Each structure stands twice: as C-alpha cells, then as structure tokens.
Amino acid sequence: MIVSLHEAVNLIRAGRIVAIPTETVYGLAADAKNLSAIHKTFETKGRPPDNPFIVHISDIEQADGLAREIPEEFYSLAKTFWPGPLTLILHKKATVPDVVTGGLDTVAIRMPNHPLALKLIRQTGPLTAPSANPSGKPSPTRAVHVLYDYENAVPVLDGGPTRIGLESTVLNLTSPEPEILRPGAVTASMIEKVIDKKVHIVSVSDTASRAKSPGTRYTHYKPNAEIVLLDSVPSQFDPEGYYILHSASAEINAINVHSYPGDFSGLATDLYDHFRTADHLGYPKIYIESIPDADKHPLIQALNNRIRKAAGLD
Ligand code: TXA
Ligand code: MG
C-alpha cells in the first residue's frame, strides 16, 4: 500500500520496513539501529546475509556515529556531492551492528537527494536501505514497481519516478587508494577533481577485486527476458524483440522500440522500467544497442555496467 510521510515515520519507528524514494532507485528502508527490522529486510528481499547495506543519513555529522578514522577526503566529497548519488565506505564503529555491514569492518554511507527521503530520515535517524527489488531483479524506479514486486505487501512512500534511475556510485575510502566498487552518476573524474588523487575503478571481472564489494558476487539487475547487445541499429526489427536504442532517430518509437538519440540520462532513467515492461509484455528478448565506452557522457560507465550484468556478461 502507499503510505504518507507521517505513516512512514511511524512504521519505521515501530520496526517495520518501508520502501522509500531516492534520486537513484527506491530503497527498502529500516531503522539502522533495529536488528529485527534489518533482518526483515533480508528476508523480504531474499538477500544473502553477507551482502551489506548502505546506511542513509540526512546530516553529514551523523557519519561520526557510524564511522571512525574518517579521512579529510570524506568531508570534501560529502560537501561536494551530498545529498547525491555517491556512497562512501569508511571504517565502521563497533556500535554499528554486524548485520548491517555483512560482518565487514567497514560501513557504506550516503545522503540521498530526495526531499521525502531526507524529511523521513530527519525524523527517524539513519536508515539501512538496499535497493527495494527482490534480490537479483532490476531495482525499482517507481512506486508501482515495489507494489508489484511484493504483491502490495510492502508499504511504499511514493516520491514519483526516480530521477537518475541507476544506483549510486560506491567509493571505498578505506583502501590504500580510493576505489570505485560500483560506477554510478558520480564519476571517477568528478571525484578526482575534488580530492586531487587518482581514483581506481575496480573491474568486476577481476575475482580479487570482487571480494571487496560483496554485492558484485551476485546476479544483478536481471529481467526474465534474454538481453542481447547489438553493435548497431538493425535495418529490420524482430517483432518478438523489445529494443532499447540510443543512436536511432526518435521516429521509430513503437511499443517494442524505444530510442534515446544521444539522451543517456533519459535512457538511464527508463532502463529498469523497460526491463520490467518487456517482461510484463512477455518479450523473450531485449535488444540493447551497445554504448561505446569512449562516449563522453558521465552515465555511460554506469549504464554499461548495469547492461552487461543484466546480459550476464560480467
Ligand atoms: O543508489 C543506491 O545506492 C540505492 C539507494 C536505495 O540508495 N541503494 C543500493 O543498495 O543500491 P544495494 O544494497 O542494492 O547496493 C549496495 C551496494 C552493494 O553492492 C553492496 O555490496 C555494497 O554497496 N556495499 C555496501 N556496504 C559495503 C561495504 N562496507 N563494503 C563494500 N561494499 C559495500
Ligand atoms: Mg541492489
């Protein structure tokens, strides 16, 4: 069911979970101090227990209650990009329950850029919130996706469609050099400009690196349809296929052909909704026009990361 902000506050305080909007994707929020609520999140999502949660805050000072040995870079980055789609990993304080961090000695923190999420957290305190999808499925980018995924059983604070549509950048600040564990709307070069240090991008196909970000070990973002990458726009469309294109002219839009000429932000906003629509309409295949890595738009790396994972390539 859809709940009001007031109801969401009361539900969280009562130890319930509530799906909340952020600027990236909807999250499944629980009080970060309430162990049984956090356990409910794992159960509801069907999430493996060693995959840690991001703690969402509404005020930079709340990081002091969660992390220790906080480096100066944290404050520069938080001041520049928060509220926003950047998650920062710090050494955790002993008071942060192991269930939040999957037993790791580090904690992931972010301040979401959504007015309803911020109003909620100001009243409840820090919230754990993984993306609200059942484990392995595409993240919800609209309230109706959450209602559908859990057959109306999870209360949802409806904040409209999420603006960015892809999950936040995850940046590890506990490694010898800062490293991106998951690409998102905040890119390595944007981060490098603020901290004046080289930022590494952890390759998901590298097994040693995978261990650093537990989430990368699992299947992600997968629709039921098979995803096929295309090198270019085909001259003929397979009526059994659902197409997501970026270089075609907008005139060919149809129920199964969606084109975003050069509009990578629009493509990112809609990507998971397309995965879901293709599944609802029963398309066995989703064809996605490959995006050259060299393309300059800041979302390209995150888009390719999600598309390749959904296609089972990474
Ligand atoms: O945009 C987002 O980040 C959304 C919204 C709701 O905020 N949340 C989200 O959470 O995507 P989730 O749980 O689906 O993805 C969090 C990722 C996972 O890959 C997890 O393994 C990683 O962050 N992560 C969390 N804590 C970590 C830690 N201490 N060390 C390394 N990776 C961590
Ligand atoms: Mg997720």
Short mmCIF file of C-alpha atoms and ligand atoms in Angstrom, two decimals:
data_model
loop_
_atom_site.label_atom_id
_atom_site.label_comp_id
_atom_site.label_asym_id
_atom_site.label_seq_id
_atom_site.Cartn_x
_atom_site.Cartn_y
_atom_site.Cartn_z
CA MET A 1 0.00 0.00 0.00
CA ILE A 2 1.02 3.64 -0.46
CA VAL A 3 1.70 5.45 2.84
CA SER A 4 2.13 9.11 3.80
CA LEU A 5 5.33 10.54 5.21
CA HIS A 6 3.76 10.59 8.67
CA GLU A 7 2.77 6.92 8.38
CA ALA A 8 6.23 6.02 7.07
CA VAL A 9 7.86 7.64 10.12
CA ASN A 10 5.57 5.70 12.47
CA LEU A 11 6.11 2.41 10.65
CA ILE A 12 9.91 2.78 10.76
CA ARG A 13 9.76 3.69 14.45
CA ALA A 14 7.63 0.59 15.05
CA GLY A 15 10.33 -1.60 13.48
CA ARG A 16 8.62 -2.09 10.11
CA ILE A 17 10.22 -1.77 6.68
CA VAL A 18 9.06 0.87 4.20
CA ALA A 19 10.07 1.36 0.57
CA ILE A 20 11.31 4.90 0.10
CA PRO A 21 12.14 7.07 -2.90
CA THR A 22 15.66 8.35 -3.56
CA GLU A 23 17.10 10.10 -6.62
CA THR A 24 18.67 6.81 -7.80
CA VAL A 25 16.23 3.95 -7.15
CA TYR A 26 13.68 3.05 -4.45
CA GLY A 27 15.21 1.61 -1.26
CA LEU A 28 13.80 -0.81 1.31
CA ALA A 29 14.30 1.20 4.46
CA ALA A 30 14.63 0.05 8.06
CA ASP A 31 15.83 1.73 11.25
CA ALA A 32 19.61 1.19 11.21
CA LYS A 33 19.54 0.55 14.98
CA ASN A 34 16.76 -2.04 14.91
CA LEU A 35 18.20 -5.52 14.31
CA SER A 36 14.89 -7.28 13.83
CA ALA A 37 13.79 -4.66 11.25
CA ILE A 38 17.08 -5.18 9.39
CA HIS A 39 16.57 -8.95 9.45
CA LYS A 40 13.14 -8.38 7.92
CA THR A 41 14.79 -6.53 5.05
CA PHE A 42 16.99 -9.54 4.27
CA GLU A 43 14.01 -11.87 4.41
CA THR A 44 11.78 -9.66 2.28
CA LYS A 45 14.41 -9.18 -0.43
CA GLY A 46 15.74 -12.74 -0.25
CA ARG A 47 19.18 -11.16 0.10
CA PRO A 48 22.29 -13.19 1.01
CA PRO A 49 23.31 -12.20 4.57
CA ASP A 50 26.92 -11.40 3.66
CA ASN A 51 25.84 -8.57 1.32
CA PRO A 52 25.99 -5.34 3.35
CA PHE A 53 23.57 -2.42 3.37
CA ILE A 54 24.12 1.28 2.78
CA VAL A 55 23.22 3.46 5.77
CA HIS A 56 21.29 6.53 4.62
CA ILE A 57 21.73 9.73 6.59
CA SER A 58 20.28 13.26 6.45
CA ASP A 59 23.17 15.16 8.00
CA ILE A 60 26.95 14.81 7.48
CA GLU A 61 27.50 14.82 11.26
CA GLN A 62 25.61 11.51 11.53
CA ALA A 63 28.66 9.85 9.93
CA ASP A 64 30.53 10.40 13.22
CA GLY A 65 28.17 7.97 14.93
CA LEU A 66 28.81 5.29 12.34
CA ALA A 67 32.46 5.55 11.31
CA ARG A 68 35.93 6.01 12.82
CA GLU A 69 39.22 7.37 11.46
CA ILE A 70 37.24 9.44 8.96
CA PRO A 71 39.66 10.90 6.38
CA GLU A 72 39.56 14.54 5.27
CA GLU A 73 38.53 13.37 1.76
CA PHE A 74 35.26 12.12 3.18
CA TYR A 75 34.27 15.63 4.21
CA SER A 76 35.34 17.20 0.91
CA LEU A 77 33.37 14.62 -1.06
CA ALA A 78 30.32 14.76 1.20
CA LYS A 79 30.23 18.55 1.00
CA THR A 80 30.51 18.46 -2.79
CA PHE A 81 28.23 15.57 -3.73
CA TRP A 82 25.72 15.17 -0.88
CA PRO A 83 22.86 14.94 -0.90
CA GLY A 84 23.52 12.87 -4.02
CA PRO A 85 24.32 9.56 -5.71
CA LEU A 86 27.64 8.83 -4.01
CA THR A 87 28.08 6.15 -1.34
CA LEU A 88 31.25 6.38 0.75
CA ILE A 89 32.83 3.42 2.53
CA LEU A 90 34.56 4.14 5.85
CA HIS A 91 35.93 2.10 8.78
CA LYS A 92 32.94 1.26 10.94
CA LYS A 93 32.47 1.98 14.60
CA ALA A 94 31.98 -1.07 16.84
CA THR A 95 28.46 0.16 17.60
CA VAL A 96 27.29 -0.47 14.02
CA PRO A 97 25.70 -3.94 14.08
CA ASP A 98 27.46 -6.65 12.02
CA VAL A 99 24.18 -7.45 10.31
CA VAL A 100 24.27 -4.01 8.65
CA THR A 101 27.76 -4.49 7.23
CA GLY A 102 27.63 -8.21 6.43
CA GLY A 103 30.35 -8.79 9.02
CA LEU A 104 32.78 -6.36 7.31
CA ASP A 105 34.82 -3.86 9.28
CA THR A 106 33.61 -1.07 7.03
CA VAL A 107 30.32 0.75 6.60
CA ALA A 108 28.76 2.30 3.48
CA ILE A 109 27.08 5.71 3.98
CA ARG A 110 25.15 8.04 1.73
CA MET A 111 22.82 11.03 1.91
CA PRO A 112 20.09 10.60 -0.72
CA ASN A 113 18.96 13.59 -2.74
CA HIS A 114 15.22 13.29 -2.42
CA PRO A 115 13.11 15.67 -0.32
CA LEU A 116 10.84 12.94 1.08
CA ALA A 117 13.74 10.65 1.98
CA LEU A 118 15.54 13.50 3.75
CA LYS A 119 12.39 14.54 5.65
CA LEU A 120 11.89 10.94 6.73
CA ILE A 121 15.48 10.39 7.91
CA ARG A 122 15.43 13.68 9.84
CA GLN A 123 12.62 12.18 11.91
CA THR A 124 13.74 8.54 12.17
CA GLY A 125 17.55 8.80 12.21
CA PRO A 126 19.81 6.74 9.93
CA LEU A 127 18.14 4.07 7.79
CA THR A 128 19.55 1.00 6.11
CA ALA A 129 18.19 0.79 2.57
CA PRO A 130 19.21 -1.67 -0.11
CA SER A 131 17.56 -1.19 -3.49
CA ALA A 132 13.97 -2.32 -2.93
CA ASN A 133 13.92 -5.09 -5.58
CA PRO A 134 13.79 -8.79 -4.72
CA SER A 135 17.42 -9.95 -4.83
CA GLY A 136 18.77 -10.29 -8.38
CA LYS A 137 15.95 -8.36 -10.09
CA PRO A 138 16.07 -4.85 -11.59
CA SER A 139 15.91 -2.07 -8.99
CA PRO A 140 12.52 -0.32 -8.67
CA THR A 141 12.44 3.18 -10.12
CA ARG A 142 8.74 3.81 -9.49
CA ALA A 143 6.44 3.15 -6.54
CA VAL A 144 4.34 0.79 -8.65
CA HIS A 145 7.39 -1.45 -9.24
CA VAL A 146 7.63 -2.08 -5.50
CA LEU A 147 3.88 -2.70 -5.12
CA TYR A 148 4.11 -5.20 -7.94
CA ASP A 149 7.28 -6.95 -6.72
CA TYR A 150 5.86 -7.68 -3.26
CA GLU A 151 2.20 -8.02 -4.25
CA ASN A 152 1.24 -4.95 -2.25
CA ALA A 153 2.69 -6.33 1.00
CA VAL A 154 5.38 -3.66 1.49
CA PRO A 155 4.31 -0.10 2.40
CA VAL A 156 5.64 2.44 -0.11
CA LEU A 157 6.31 6.15 0.33
CA ASP A 158 5.59 7.35 -3.21
CA GLY A 159 8.03 10.04 -4.33
CA GLY A 160 7.38 9.71 -8.05
CA PRO A 161 9.72 8.17 -10.62
CA THR A 162 13.37 8.30 -9.55
CA ARG A 163 15.34 10.95 -11.42
CA ILE A 164 18.61 9.11 -12.14
CA GLY A 165 17.38 5.54 -12.39
CA LEU A 166 20.71 3.80 -11.66
CA GLU A 167 22.15 3.00 -8.22
CA SER A 168 24.71 5.29 -6.57
CA THR A 169 28.46 5.23 -7.16
CA VAL A 170 30.13 3.21 -4.36
CA LEU A 171 33.55 4.64 -3.43
CA ASN A 172 35.84 2.84 -0.98
CA LEU A 173 37.82 5.28 1.17
CA THR A 174 39.40 2.55 3.32
CA SER A 175 41.70 1.13 0.64
CA PRO A 176 45.27 2.47 0.13
CA GLU A 177 43.93 4.43 -2.82
CA PRO A 178 40.27 5.41 -3.30
CA GLU A 179 38.48 2.89 -5.49
CA ILE A 180 35.10 2.76 -7.18
CA LEU A 181 33.39 -0.54 -6.41
CA ARG A 182 30.24 0.29 -8.38
CA PRO A 183 30.04 3.02 -11.04
CA GLY A 184 27.17 5.50 -10.82
CA ALA A 185 26.28 9.08 -11.72
CA VAL A 186 29.28 10.48 -9.81
CA THR A 187 32.29 9.50 -11.93
CA ALA A 188 35.97 8.91 -11.16
CA SER A 189 36.97 12.16 -12.82
CA MET A 190 34.39 14.15 -10.84
CA ILE A 191 35.81 12.62 -7.63
CA GLU A 192 39.43 13.18 -8.69
CA LYS A 193 38.76 16.89 -9.15
CA VAL A 194 37.67 17.15 -5.52
CA ILE A 195 40.28 15.02 -3.74
CA ASP A 196 43.21 15.52 -6.10
CA LYS A 197 44.08 11.80 -6.04
CA LYS A 198 43.89 9.05 -8.64
CA VAL A 199 40.71 7.01 -8.26
CA HIS A 200 40.83 3.33 -9.22
CA ILE A 201 37.92 1.61 -10.85
CA VAL A 202 37.57 -1.94 -9.66
CA SER A 203 36.93 -4.31 -12.51
CA VAL A 204 34.03 -6.63 -11.79
CA SER A 205 35.58 -9.46 -13.77
CA ASP A 206 38.64 -9.46 -11.51
CA THR A 207 37.98 -12.01 -8.75
CA ALA A 208 40.34 -10.48 -6.18
CA SER A 209 38.50 -7.19 -6.57
CA ARG A 210 35.13 -8.85 -6.37
CA ALA A 211 35.76 -9.90 -2.79
CA LYS A 212 35.96 -6.22 -1.82
CA SER A 213 32.40 -5.48 -2.81
CA PRO A 214 30.23 -8.38 -1.76
CA GLY A 215 27.36 -7.18 -3.93
CA THR A 216 29.34 -7.75 -7.12
CA ARG A 217 29.43 -11.51 -6.47
CA TYR A 218 25.72 -11.91 -7.06
CA THR A 219 23.50 -11.76 -10.12
CA HIS A 220 22.03 -8.32 -10.55
CA TYR A 221 19.56 -6.24 -12.48
CA LYS A 222 18.25 -9.23 -14.43
CA PRO A 223 14.94 -9.23 -16.27
CA ASN A 224 13.44 -12.59 -17.28
CA ALA A 225 13.98 -11.80 -20.96
CA GLU A 226 17.35 -12.58 -22.51
CA ILE A 227 19.38 -9.43 -23.14
CA VAL A 228 21.17 -9.26 -26.48
CA LEU A 229 23.65 -6.49 -27.26
CA LEU A 230 23.56 -5.00 -30.76
CA ASP A 231 26.53 -3.33 -32.46
CA SER A 232 24.27 -1.01 -34.39
CA VAL A 233 20.61 -0.27 -35.10
CA PRO A 234 19.18 -3.11 -37.21
CA SER A 235 17.50 -2.31 -40.51
CA GLN A 236 14.58 -4.55 -39.53
CA PHE A 237 13.04 -5.13 -36.11
CA ASP A 238 12.22 -8.58 -34.82
CA PRO A 239 8.55 -8.37 -33.65
CA GLU A 240 9.45 -10.79 -30.84
CA GLY A 241 12.10 -8.41 -29.54
CA TYR A 242 11.97 -5.34 -27.30
CA TYR A 243 14.53 -2.71 -28.38
CA ILE A 244 16.38 -0.05 -26.40
CA LEU A 245 18.42 2.17 -28.71
CA HIS A 246 20.44 5.34 -28.37
CA SER A 247 21.56 6.34 -31.84
CA ALA A 248 18.37 5.82 -33.82
CA SER A 249 16.05 8.60 -34.79
CA ALA A 250 13.12 9.08 -32.42
CA GLU A 251 10.60 8.46 -35.21
CA ILE A 252 10.87 4.71 -34.92
CA ASN A 253 9.42 4.60 -31.42
CA ALA A 254 6.88 1.80 -31.06
CA ILE A 255 5.57 -0.35 -28.26
CA ASN A 256 8.67 -2.53 -28.62
CA VAL A 257 11.17 0.05 -29.92
CA HIS A 258 12.43 2.80 -27.62
CA SER A 259 15.09 5.18 -28.77
CA TYR A 260 17.00 7.85 -26.91
CA PRO A 261 19.04 9.67 -29.53
CA GLY A 262 22.08 10.78 -27.54
CA ASP A 263 19.94 11.09 -24.38
CA PHE A 264 21.83 8.85 -21.98
CA SER A 265 20.21 10.44 -18.91
CA GLY A 266 16.77 9.58 -20.28
CA LEU A 267 17.91 6.08 -21.11
CA ALA A 268 19.26 5.59 -17.55
CA THR A 269 16.03 6.93 -16.00
CA ASP A 270 13.94 4.45 -18.00
CA LEU A 271 16.24 1.42 -18.30
CA TYR A 272 14.84 -0.70 -15.45
CA ASP A 273 11.28 0.27 -16.31
CA HIS A 274 11.92 -1.05 -19.84
CA PHE A 275 13.26 -4.32 -18.42
CA ARG A 276 10.08 -4.67 -16.40
CA THR A 277 7.74 -3.66 -19.24
CA ALA A 278 9.38 -6.13 -21.62
CA ASP A 279 8.84 -8.88 -19.04
CA HIS A 280 5.20 -7.91 -18.44
CA LEU A 281 4.51 -7.90 -22.15
CA GLY A 282 6.15 -11.31 -22.47
CA TYR A 283 9.01 -10.39 -24.83
CA PRO A 284 11.57 -13.21 -24.80
CA LYS A 285 14.42 -10.92 -25.88
CA ILE A 286 15.52 -7.38 -25.11
CA TYR A 287 17.90 -5.96 -27.70
CA ILE A 288 20.08 -3.12 -26.44
CA GLU A 289 22.27 -1.06 -28.73
CA SER A 290 25.81 -1.19 -27.27
CA ILE A 291 27.11 2.12 -25.96
CA PRO A 292 30.75 2.86 -26.83
CA ASP A 293 32.76 3.23 -23.58
CA ALA A 294 34.53 6.15 -25.19
CA ASP A 295 31.33 8.18 -25.30
CA LYS A 296 31.74 11.19 -23.07
CA HIS A 297 28.50 11.24 -21.11
CA PRO A 298 29.03 10.75 -17.32
CA LEU A 299 26.43 7.96 -17.09
CA ILE A 300 27.98 5.71 -19.76
CA GLN A 301 30.11 3.69 -17.41
CA ALA A 302 27.24 3.03 -15.03
CA LEU A 303 24.90 2.21 -17.92
CA ASN A 304 27.33 -0.27 -19.46
CA ASN A 305 28.00 -1.84 -16.07
CA ARG A 306 24.27 -2.49 -15.46
CA ILE A 307 23.55 -3.58 -19.04
CA ARG A 308 26.49 -6.01 -19.11
CA LYS A 309 25.46 -7.51 -15.78
CA ALA A 310 21.85 -7.82 -16.85
CA ALA A 311 23.11 -9.57 -20.01
CA GLY A 312 25.12 -11.97 -17.83
CA LEU A 313 28.39 -10.76 -19.37
CA ASP A 314 30.02 -9.60 -16.10
O1 TXA B 1 21.54 4.18 -5.05
C1 TXA B 1 21.72 3.35 -4.15
O2 TXA B 1 22.83 3.15 -3.65
C2 TXA B 1 20.49 2.59 -3.64
C3 TXA B 1 19.55 3.58 -2.96
C4 TXA B 1 18.35 2.90 -2.32
O3 TXA B 1 20.29 4.31 -2.02
N1 TXA B 1 20.89 1.53 -2.77
C5 TXA B 1 21.50 0.40 -3.22
O4 TXA B 1 21.76 -0.54 -2.22
O5 TXA B 1 21.82 0.22 -4.38
P1 TXA B 1 22.16 -2.05 -2.55
O6 TXA B 1 22.17 -2.71 -1.22
O7 TXA B 1 21.26 -2.61 -3.58
O8 TXA B 1 23.62 -1.92 -3.09
C6 TXA B 1 24.68 -1.53 -2.21
C7 TXA B 1 25.99 -1.98 -2.74
C8 TXA B 1 26.11 -3.49 -2.75
O9 TXA B 1 26.80 -3.86 -3.93
C9 TXA B 1 26.93 -3.77 -1.51
O10 TXA B 1 27.68 -4.97 -1.60
C10 TXA B 1 27.84 -2.55 -1.46
O11 TXA B 1 27.00 -1.48 -1.86
N2 TXA B 1 28.32 -2.30 -0.09
C11 TXA B 1 27.60 -1.95 0.98
N3 TXA B 1 28.38 -1.85 2.08
C12 TXA B 1 29.63 -2.13 1.68
C13 TXA B 1 30.89 -2.21 2.33
N4 TXA B 1 31.02 -1.96 3.64
N5 TXA B 1 31.99 -2.55 1.58
C14 TXA B 1 31.87 -2.79 0.25
N6 TXA B 1 30.71 -2.74 -0.43
C15 TXA B 1 29.60 -2.42 0.28
MG MG B 2 20.66 -3.61 -5.19
#
